[in-house]
mmCIF file of C-alpha atoms in Angstrom:
data_model
loop_
_atom_site.group_PDB
_atom_site.id
_atom_site.type_symbol
_atom_site.label_atom_id
_atom_site.label_comp_id
_atom_site.label_asym_id
_atom_site.label_seq_id
_atom_site.Cartn_x
_atom_site.Cartn_y
_atom_site.Cartn_z
ATOM 1 C CA MET S 929 10.969 166.137 92.077
ATOM 2 C CA GLY S 930 12.597 169.457 92.891
ATOM 3 C CA ARG S 931 14.362 170.123 96.128
ATOM 4 C CA ALA S 932 11.928 172.891 97.039
ATOM 5 C CA GLY S 933 9.192 170.270 97.225
ATOM 6 C CA ASN S 934 11.462 167.974 99.204
ATOM 7 C CA GLY S 935 12.144 170.710 101.724
ATOM 8 C CA ARG S 936 8.436 171.126 102.318
ATOM 9 C CA ARG S 937 8.019 167.389 102.807
ATOM 10 C CA VAL S 938 10.590 167.344 105.596
ATOM 11 C CA CYS S 939 7.792 168.767 107.722
ATOM 12 C CA ALA S 940 5.000 166.428 106.652
ATOM 13 C CA LEU S 941 5.184 164.701 110.004
ATOM 14 C CA GLY S 942 4.384 168.004 111.695
ATOM 15 C CA VAL S 943 1.067 168.072 109.859
ATOM 16 C CA ALA S 944 0.169 164.669 111.160
ATOM 17 C CA VAL S 945 0.953 165.452 114.757
ATOM 18 C CA ALA S 946 -0.936 168.735 114.738
ATOM 19 C CA LEU S 947 -3.978 167.038 113.257
ATOM 20 C CA ALA S 948 -3.609 164.257 115.778
ATOM 21 C CA GLY S 949 -4.020 166.928 118.413
ATOM 22 C CA THR S 950 -7.236 168.035 116.733
ATOM 23 C CA VAL S 951 -8.718 164.554 116.566
ATOM 24 C CA LEU S 952 -7.328 163.089 119.796
ATOM 25 C CA ALA S 953 -6.998 166.254 121.908
ATOM 26 C CA GLY S 954 -3.487 165.109 122.663
ATOM 27 C CA CYS S 955 -0.102 166.356 121.601
ATOM 28 C CA GLY S 956 4.969 166.706 123.924
ATOM 29 C CA ASP S 957 6.754 169.416 125.562
ATOM 30 C CA ASP S 958 10.359 170.438 125.280
ATOM 31 C CA GLY S 959 11.494 172.735 127.997
ATOM 32 C CA ASP S 960 15.128 171.730 127.404
ATOM 33 C CA PRO S 961 16.780 173.631 124.542
ATOM 34 C CA GLY S 962 19.509 171.010 124.223
ATOM 35 C CA ASP S 963 21.723 168.534 126.050
ATOM 36 C CA GLY S 964 24.546 171.037 126.449
ATOM 37 C CA ALA S 965 25.123 174.620 127.511
ATOM 38 C CA GLN S 966 24.085 177.583 125.378
ATOM 39 C CA GLY S 967 26.733 179.914 123.953
ATOM 40 C CA SER S 968 26.582 183.685 123.643
ATOM 41 C CA ALA S 969 24.259 185.311 121.086
ATOM 42 C CA ALA S 970 25.748 186.885 117.983
ATOM 43 C CA SER S 971 25.128 190.520 117.184
ATOM 44 C CA SER S 972 27.057 191.452 114.031
ATOM 45 C CA ALA S 973 25.268 191.997 110.732
ATOM 46 C CA GLY S 974 27.618 189.549 109.027
ATOM 47 C CA THR S 975 26.744 186.807 111.481
ATOM 48 C CA ARG S 976 23.050 187.533 111.006
ATOM 49 C CA GLU S 977 23.395 187.156 107.255
ATOM 50 C CA GLN S 978 25.222 183.847 107.674
ATOM 51 C CA GLY S 979 22.522 182.652 110.040
ATOM 52 C CA THR S 980 19.783 183.587 107.602
ATOM 53 C CA GLN S 981 21.448 181.650 104.805
ATOM 54 C CA ALA S 982 21.954 178.662 107.096
ATOM 55 C CA VAL S 983 18.264 178.560 108.061
ATOM 56 C CA ARG S 984 17.149 179.052 104.458
ATOM 57 C CA SER S 985 19.162 176.078 103.242
ATOM 58 C CA ALA S 986 18.607 173.778 106.225
ATOM 59 C CA TYR S 987 15.486 172.044 104.928
ATOM 60 C CA ASP S 988 16.972 171.186 101.550
ATOM 61 C CA ARG S 989 20.164 169.914 103.183
ATOM 62 C CA THR S 990 18.134 167.758 105.547
ATOM 63 C CA ALA S 991 15.931 166.430 102.725
ATOM 64 C CA GLU S 992 19.018 165.384 100.789
ATOM 65 C CA GLU S 993 19.604 162.727 103.456
ATOM 66 C CA ASP S 994 16.436 160.957 102.181
ATOM 67 C CA THR S 995 15.376 159.415 105.514
ATOM 68 C CA ALA S 996 15.813 159.889 109.262
ATOM 69 C CA LYS S 997 14.571 158.775 112.623
ATOM 70 C CA VAL S 998 12.296 161.347 114.234
ATOM 71 C CA LYS S 999 11.346 162.039 117.820
ATOM 72 C CA LEU S 1000 8.337 164.264 118.523
ATOM 73 C CA ARG S 1001 7.246 166.127 121.615
ATOM 74 C CA VAL S 1002 4.074 168.172 121.565
ATOM 75 C CA ARG S 1003 2.206 170.032 124.294
ATOM 76 C CA THR S 1004 -1.201 171.678 123.889
ATOM 77 C CA SER S 1005 -2.557 174.041 126.530
ATOM 78 C CA ALA S 1006 -5.908 175.807 126.932
ATOM 79 C CA GLN S 1007 -7.773 177.345 129.870
ATOM 80 C CA GLY S 1008 -5.110 176.324 132.350
ATOM 81 C CA ALA S 1009 -5.104 172.668 131.306
ATOM 82 C CA SER S 1010 -2.609 170.879 129.108
ATOM 83 C CA GLN S 1011 -2.169 167.558 127.360
ATOM 84 C CA THR S 1012 1.027 165.994 126.135
ATOM 85 C CA ALA S 1013 2.151 163.333 123.719
ATOM 86 C CA ASP S 1014 5.471 161.848 122.681
ATOM 87 C CA GLY S 1015 6.276 160.044 119.477
ATOM 88 C CA GLN S 1016 9.135 158.308 117.755
ATOM 89 C CA GLY S 1017 9.556 156.706 114.387
ATOM 90 C CA ALA S 1018 11.062 157.266 110.952
ATOM 91 C CA VAL S 1019 10.293 159.592 108.048
ATOM 92 C CA ASP S 1020 11.076 159.614 104.348
ATOM 93 C CA LEU S 1021 12.373 163.143 103.860
ATOM 94 C CA ASP S 1022 11.799 162.957 100.106
ATOM 95 C CA ASP S 1023 8.093 162.093 99.916
ATOM 96 C CA GLY S 1024 6.981 162.709 103.505
ATOM 97 C CA ASP S 1025 5.866 159.138 104.248
ATOM 98 C CA SER S 1026 6.412 158.128 107.858
ATOM 99 C CA VAL S 1027 5.757 155.536 110.536
ATOM 100 C CA MET S 1028 5.494 156.453 114.189
ATOM 101 C CA THR S 1029 4.296 155.358 117.601
ATOM 102 C CA LEU S 1030 2.599 158.086 119.653
ATOM 103 C CA THR S 1031 2.075 157.896 123.398
ATOM 104 C CA VAL S 1032 -0.933 159.975 124.472
ATOM 105 C CA GLN S 1033 -1.979 160.000 128.123
ATOM 106 C CA GLY S 1034 -0.379 156.624 128.665
ATOM 107 C CA GLN S 1035 -1.944 155.044 125.586
ATOM 108 C CA GLN S 1036 -0.080 154.127 122.419
ATOM 109 C CA ILE S 1037 -1.275 155.044 118.938
ATOM 110 C CA GLU S 1038 0.314 153.677 115.791
ATOM 111 C CA GLN S 1039 0.544 156.358 113.106
ATOM 112 C CA ARG S 1040 1.453 156.329 109.425
ATOM 113 C CA VAL S 1041 1.545 159.094 106.823
ATOM 114 C CA ILE S 1042 1.367 157.775 103.262
ATOM 115 C CA ASP S 1043 1.014 160.000 100.198
ATOM 116 C CA GLN S 1044 -0.173 162.881 102.422
ATOM 117 C CA VAL S 1045 -2.872 160.770 104.086
ATOM 118 C CA LEU S 1046 -2.705 160.356 107.860
ATOM 119 C CA TYR S 1047 -3.584 156.936 109.343
ATOM 120 C CA GLN S 1048 -3.866 156.231 113.059
ATOM 121 C CA ARG S 1049 -4.564 152.949 114.826
ATOM 122 C CA MET S 1050 -6.618 153.950 117.827
ATOM 123 C CA PRO S 1051 -6.490 152.364 121.303
ATOM 124 C CA LYS S 1052 -8.862 149.442 121.659
ATOM 125 C CA GLY S 1053 -12.468 150.549 122.035
ATOM 126 C CA GLN S 1054 -11.833 154.151 120.960
ATOM 127 C CA ALA S 1055 -11.968 153.847 117.181
ATOM 128 C CA PRO S 1056 -15.205 155.061 115.529
ATOM 129 C CA GLY S 1057 -17.197 152.712 113.336
ATOM 130 C CA GLY S 1058 -15.830 149.638 115.055
ATOM 131 C CA LYS S 1059 -12.680 149.720 112.903
ATOM 132 C CA PRO S 1060 -9.164 149.932 114.369
ATOM 133 C CA TRP S 1061 -7.827 152.644 112.021
ATOM 134 C CA ILE S 1062 -8.879 156.202 111.160
ATOM 135 C CA LYS S 1063 -7.590 158.353 108.318
ATOM 136 C CA ILE S 1064 -7.484 162.055 107.387
ATOM 137 C CA ASP S 1065 -6.617 163.347 103.920
ATOM 138 C CA LEU S 1066 -4.165 166.149 104.722
ATOM 139 C CA ARG S 1067 -4.425 167.631 101.222
ATOM 140 C CA LYS S 1068 -8.177 168.186 101.519
ATOM 141 C CA VAL S 1069 -7.787 169.843 104.913
ATOM 142 C CA ALA S 1070 -5.045 172.127 103.571
ATOM 143 C CA ALA S 1071 -7.146 173.036 100.510
ATOM 144 C CA GLN S 1072 -10.095 174.002 102.713
ATOM 145 C CA GLN S 1073 -7.868 176.255 104.774
ATOM 146 C CA GLY S 1074 -6.882 178.198 101.675
ATOM 147 C CA THR S 1075 -3.196 177.384 101.896
ATOM 148 C CA GLY S 1076 -2.920 175.088 98.888
ATOM 149 C CA ASP S 1077 -0.817 172.091 99.837
ATOM 150 C CA GLN S 1078 0.392 173.846 102.977
ATOM 151 C CA SER S 1079 -1.700 173.163 106.057
ATOM 152 C CA MET S 1080 -2.218 175.706 108.810
ATOM 153 C CA SER S 1081 -2.031 172.732 111.132
ATOM 154 C CA ASP S 1082 1.640 172.375 110.185
ATOM 155 C CA PRO S 1083 3.504 175.283 111.817
ATOM 156 C CA ALA S 1084 6.788 173.785 110.702
ATOM 157 C CA GLN S 1085 5.714 174.359 107.103
ATOM 158 C CA SER S 1086 6.586 178.045 107.468
ATOM 159 C CA ALA S 1087 10.289 177.317 107.283
ATOM 160 C CA ALA S 1088 9.871 175.730 103.873
ATOM 161 C CA TYR S 1089 9.277 179.258 102.575
ATOM 162 C CA ALA S 1090 12.738 180.382 103.539
ATOM 163 C CA LYS S 1091 12.585 183.221 101.027
ATOM 164 C CA ALA S 1092 10.169 184.960 103.409
ATOM 165 C CA ILE S 1093 12.891 185.103 106.093
ATOM 166 C CA THR S 1094 15.120 188.173 106.139
ATOM 167 C CA ASP S 1095 18.238 188.961 108.166
ATOM 168 C CA LYS S 1096 16.165 190.767 110.792
ATOM 169 C CA ASP S 1097 14.099 187.606 111.347
ATOM 170 C CA VAL S 1098 17.011 185.358 112.381
ATOM 171 C CA THR S 1099 19.057 185.571 115.573
ATOM 172 C CA LYS S 1100 21.915 183.268 116.482
ATOM 173 C CA LYS S 1101 21.420 182.203 120.091
ATOM 174 C CA GLY S 1102 24.555 180.130 120.569
ATOM 175 C CA THR S 1103 25.473 176.446 120.577
ATOM 176 C CA ALA S 1104 24.010 173.345 122.181
ATOM 177 C CA THR S 1105 24.486 169.597 122.101
ATOM 178 C CA VAL S 1106 21.338 167.871 120.828
ATOM 179 C CA ASN S 1107 21.205 164.084 121.080
ATOM 180 C CA GLY S 1108 24.970 163.978 121.279
ATOM 181 C CA VAL S 1109 25.517 166.237 118.242
ATOM 182 C CA LYS S 1110 27.014 169.733 118.447
ATOM 183 C CA THR S 1111 24.603 172.256 116.921
ATOM 184 C CA THR S 1112 24.097 175.957 116.367
ATOM 185 C CA HIS S 1113 20.835 177.370 117.697
ATOM 186 C CA TYR S 1114 18.916 180.022 115.724
ATOM 187 C CA ARG S 1115 15.693 181.787 116.656
ATOM 188 C CA VAL S 1116 13.460 182.718 113.718
ATOM 189 C CA SER S 1117 10.407 184.958 113.499
ATOM 190 C CA VAL S 1118 8.467 184.043 110.360
ATOM 191 C CA ASP S 1119 6.251 186.749 108.840
ATOM 192 C CA VAL S 1120 2.991 184.913 108.208
ATOM 193 C CA ALA S 1121 1.857 187.525 105.670
ATOM 194 C CA GLU S 1122 4.729 186.490 103.391
ATOM 195 C CA LEU S 1123 3.554 182.878 103.212
ATOM 196 C CA PRO S 1124 1.080 181.464 100.688
ATOM 197 C CA GLY S 1125 -2.393 181.803 102.190
ATOM 198 C CA GLY S 1126 -1.001 184.387 104.583
ATOM 199 C CA ASP S 1127 -4.335 186.159 105.103
ATOM 200 C CA THR S 1128 -5.967 182.943 106.275
ATOM 201 C CA LEU S 1129 -2.995 182.002 108.426
ATOM 202 C CA ARG S 1130 -2.939 185.403 110.156
ATOM 203 C CA LYS S 1131 -6.530 184.906 111.322
ATOM 204 C CA GLN S 1132 -5.616 181.593 112.881
ATOM 205 C CA VAL S 1133 -2.105 182.001 114.268
ATOM 206 C CA GLY S 1134 -1.395 185.756 114.284
ATOM 207 C CA PRO S 1135 1.171 187.847 112.375
ATOM 208 C CA THR S 1136 4.272 185.775 113.174
ATOM 209 C CA LEU S 1137 5.327 182.219 113.903
ATOM 210 C CA PRO S 1138 8.165 181.972 116.444
ATOM 211 C CA MET S 1139 10.503 179.121 115.614
ATOM 212 C CA ASP S 1140 13.812 177.783 116.933
ATOM 213 C CA VAL S 1141 16.112 175.515 114.929
ATOM 214 C CA TRP S 1142 19.288 173.660 115.816
ATOM 215 C CA LEU S 1143 21.608 172.912 112.859
ATOM 216 C CA ASP S 1144 24.601 170.587 112.810
ATOM 217 C CA ASP S 1145 27.978 171.312 111.221
ATOM 218 C CA GLU S 1146 26.649 170.153 107.838
ATOM 219 C CA GLY S 1147 23.714 172.540 107.984
ATOM 220 C CA ARG S 1148 21.154 169.798 108.605
ATOM 221 C CA MET S 1149 18.187 170.122 110.923
ATOM 222 C CA ARG S 1150 18.694 168.319 114.212
ATOM 223 C CA ARG S 1151 15.895 169.960 116.185
ATOM 224 C CA GLN S 1152 13.023 172.284 115.391
ATOM 225 C CA GLN S 1153 10.689 173.913 117.890
ATOM 226 C CA ILE S 1154 7.587 175.961 117.104
ATOM 227 C CA ASP S 1155 5.432 177.810 119.632
ATOM 228 C CA MET S 1156 2.037 178.571 118.148
ATOM 229 C CA THR S 1157 -1.162 180.110 119.481
ATOM 230 C CA VAL S 1158 -4.261 179.060 117.559
ATOM 231 C CA LYS S 1159 -7.684 180.671 117.829
ATOM 232 C CA ALA S 1160 -10.282 178.065 118.655
ATOM 233 C CA PRO S 1161 -13.861 178.472 117.329
ATOM 234 C CA GLU S 1162 -15.179 179.914 120.604
ATOM 235 C CA ALA S 1163 -12.730 182.813 120.415
ATOM 236 C CA THR S 1164 -14.281 184.110 117.202
ATOM 237 C CA GLN S 1165 -17.751 184.160 118.734
ATOM 238 C CA ARG S 1166 -17.000 186.240 121.814
ATOM 239 C CA SER S 1167 -18.247 189.774 122.173
ATOM 240 C CA SER S 1168 -15.692 192.562 122.021
ATOM 241 C CA ALA S 1169 -17.259 193.886 125.243
ATOM 242 C CA ASP S 1170 -16.233 190.720 127.071
ATOM 243 C CA ALA S 1171 -12.913 191.583 128.658
ATOM 244 C CA SER S 1172 -12.410 188.249 130.419
ATOM 245 C CA PRO S 1173 -9.488 186.031 129.304
ATOM 246 C CA ALA S 1174 -10.321 184.391 125.992
ATOM 247 C CA PRO S 1175 -10.793 180.653 126.546
ATOM 248 C CA GLY S 1176 -10.744 180.069 122.800
ATOM 249 C CA LYS S 1177 -6.963 180.247 122.453
ATOM 250 C CA VAL S 1178 -4.877 177.105 122.355
ATOM 251 C CA THR S 1179 -1.085 177.181 122.637
ATOM 252 C CA VAL S 1180 0.922 174.426 120.992
ATOM 253 C CA ARG S 1181 4.624 173.703 121.355
ATOM 254 C CA THR S 1182 5.887 171.219 118.773
ATOM 255 C CA VAL S 1183 9.419 169.822 118.828
ATOM 256 C CA MET S 1184 10.940 167.503 116.215
ATOM 257 C CA ASP S 1185 14.361 165.862 116.586
ATOM 258 C CA PHE S 1186 16.124 164.268 113.595
ATOM 259 C CA THR S 1187 18.720 161.501 114.055
ATOM 260 C CA ASP S 1188 20.113 158.445 112.219
ATOM 261 C CA PHE S 1189 19.941 159.803 108.680
ATOM 262 C CA GLY S 1190 19.597 157.023 106.106
ATOM 263 C CA THR S 1191 17.467 154.757 108.312
ATOM 264 C CA GLU S 1192 14.969 152.412 106.620
ATOM 265 C CA VAL S 1193 11.332 153.537 106.364
ATOM 266 C CA GLU S 1194 8.514 151.102 105.545
ATOM 267 C CA ALA S 1195 5.085 152.754 105.479
ATOM 268 C CA ASP S 1196 2.164 150.682 104.178
ATOM 269 C CA GLU S 1197 -1.524 151.571 104.032
ATOM 270 C CA PRO S 1198 -3.771 149.609 106.413
ATOM 271 C CA PRO S 1199 -6.372 147.334 104.776
ATOM 272 C CA ALA S 1200 -9.258 149.487 103.510
ATOM 273 C CA GLY S 1201 -11.822 147.427 105.423
ATOM 274 C CA GLN S 1202 -10.152 148.366 108.719
ATOM 275 C CA VAL S 1203 -10.204 152.152 108.187
ATOM 276 C CA THR S 1204 -12.789 154.833 109.041
ATOM 277 C CA ASP S 1205 -12.386 158.068 107.067
ATOM 278 C CA MET S 1206 -12.396 161.048 109.473
ATOM 279 C CA THR S 1207 -11.556 163.669 106.848
ATOM 280 C CA GLY S 1208 -15.121 165.001 106.961
ATOM 281 C CA LYS S 1209 -14.880 165.626 110.708
ATOM 282 C CA ALA S 1210 -11.572 167.438 110.284
ATOM 283 C CA LEU S 1211 -13.096 169.606 107.514
ATOM 284 C CA LYS S 1212 -16.078 170.515 109.716
ATOM 285 C CA GLN S 1213 -13.730 171.550 112.514
ATOM 286 C CA GLY S 1214 -11.788 173.629 109.996
ATOM 287 C CA LYS S 1215 -14.953 175.437 108.895
ATOM 288 C CA ARG S 1216 -15.797 176.389 112.468
ATOM 289 C CA GLN S 1217 -12.278 177.794 112.939
ATOM 290 C CA ASN S 1218 -12.429 179.752 109.692
#
């Protein structure tokens, strides 16, 4: 398996969390850019070039660690209301498998991603079909969205296409301590048109994806933050004469922290008789958005 594929799989967990927001209407916020103080921003062309190269190589360098513990914070907001979720677990950076516990509105959800299939054990009494687990085939959802194996629901996936990032897209913001580790903070503006399926992505998230990354001294990802605005189905149905604020836009801030590289990851599929397949529902929602 080539390292380019591994770099993409570093972000597989982002797919799961974004889709969890779709199914559960829940997702954690990170207003704190780090545990320490920010340094001054760099301005020289040489520093910009170094920053671009650092961001381009960060995903491969992180994937080379094979596994890591992951902490997630996601916040979704729409029409003045917001919902939050927090998660922690472990991810296989090589194949994207992961295990995680999500806390959504005070309730815990067990989550696993295995071979690009998302499984979630729902709170008691909330699972459809009387079964404790649901599943969504992430590959089918991505294929419907016209992005191949790259899902629109995974904003972090944009960084896997580092070749689309130029020097003008990366700004060094300074330094910060993240989970006790000294890091360098970069802000990245990813040109959506340069990504596979860019035309489809532009309709859903706009021309750019703003992203912040914090890299350690070895060039590995320690934190990634993406702020994304997604057009909900209602937004595409509104009249151009309606000048009122569009209620069909949903903003999502997704933050992933990586620690404890080399940790053990054991992700097993739930028994088939305990799982309800929700892929069809996710595909129907995708059609309405497209």
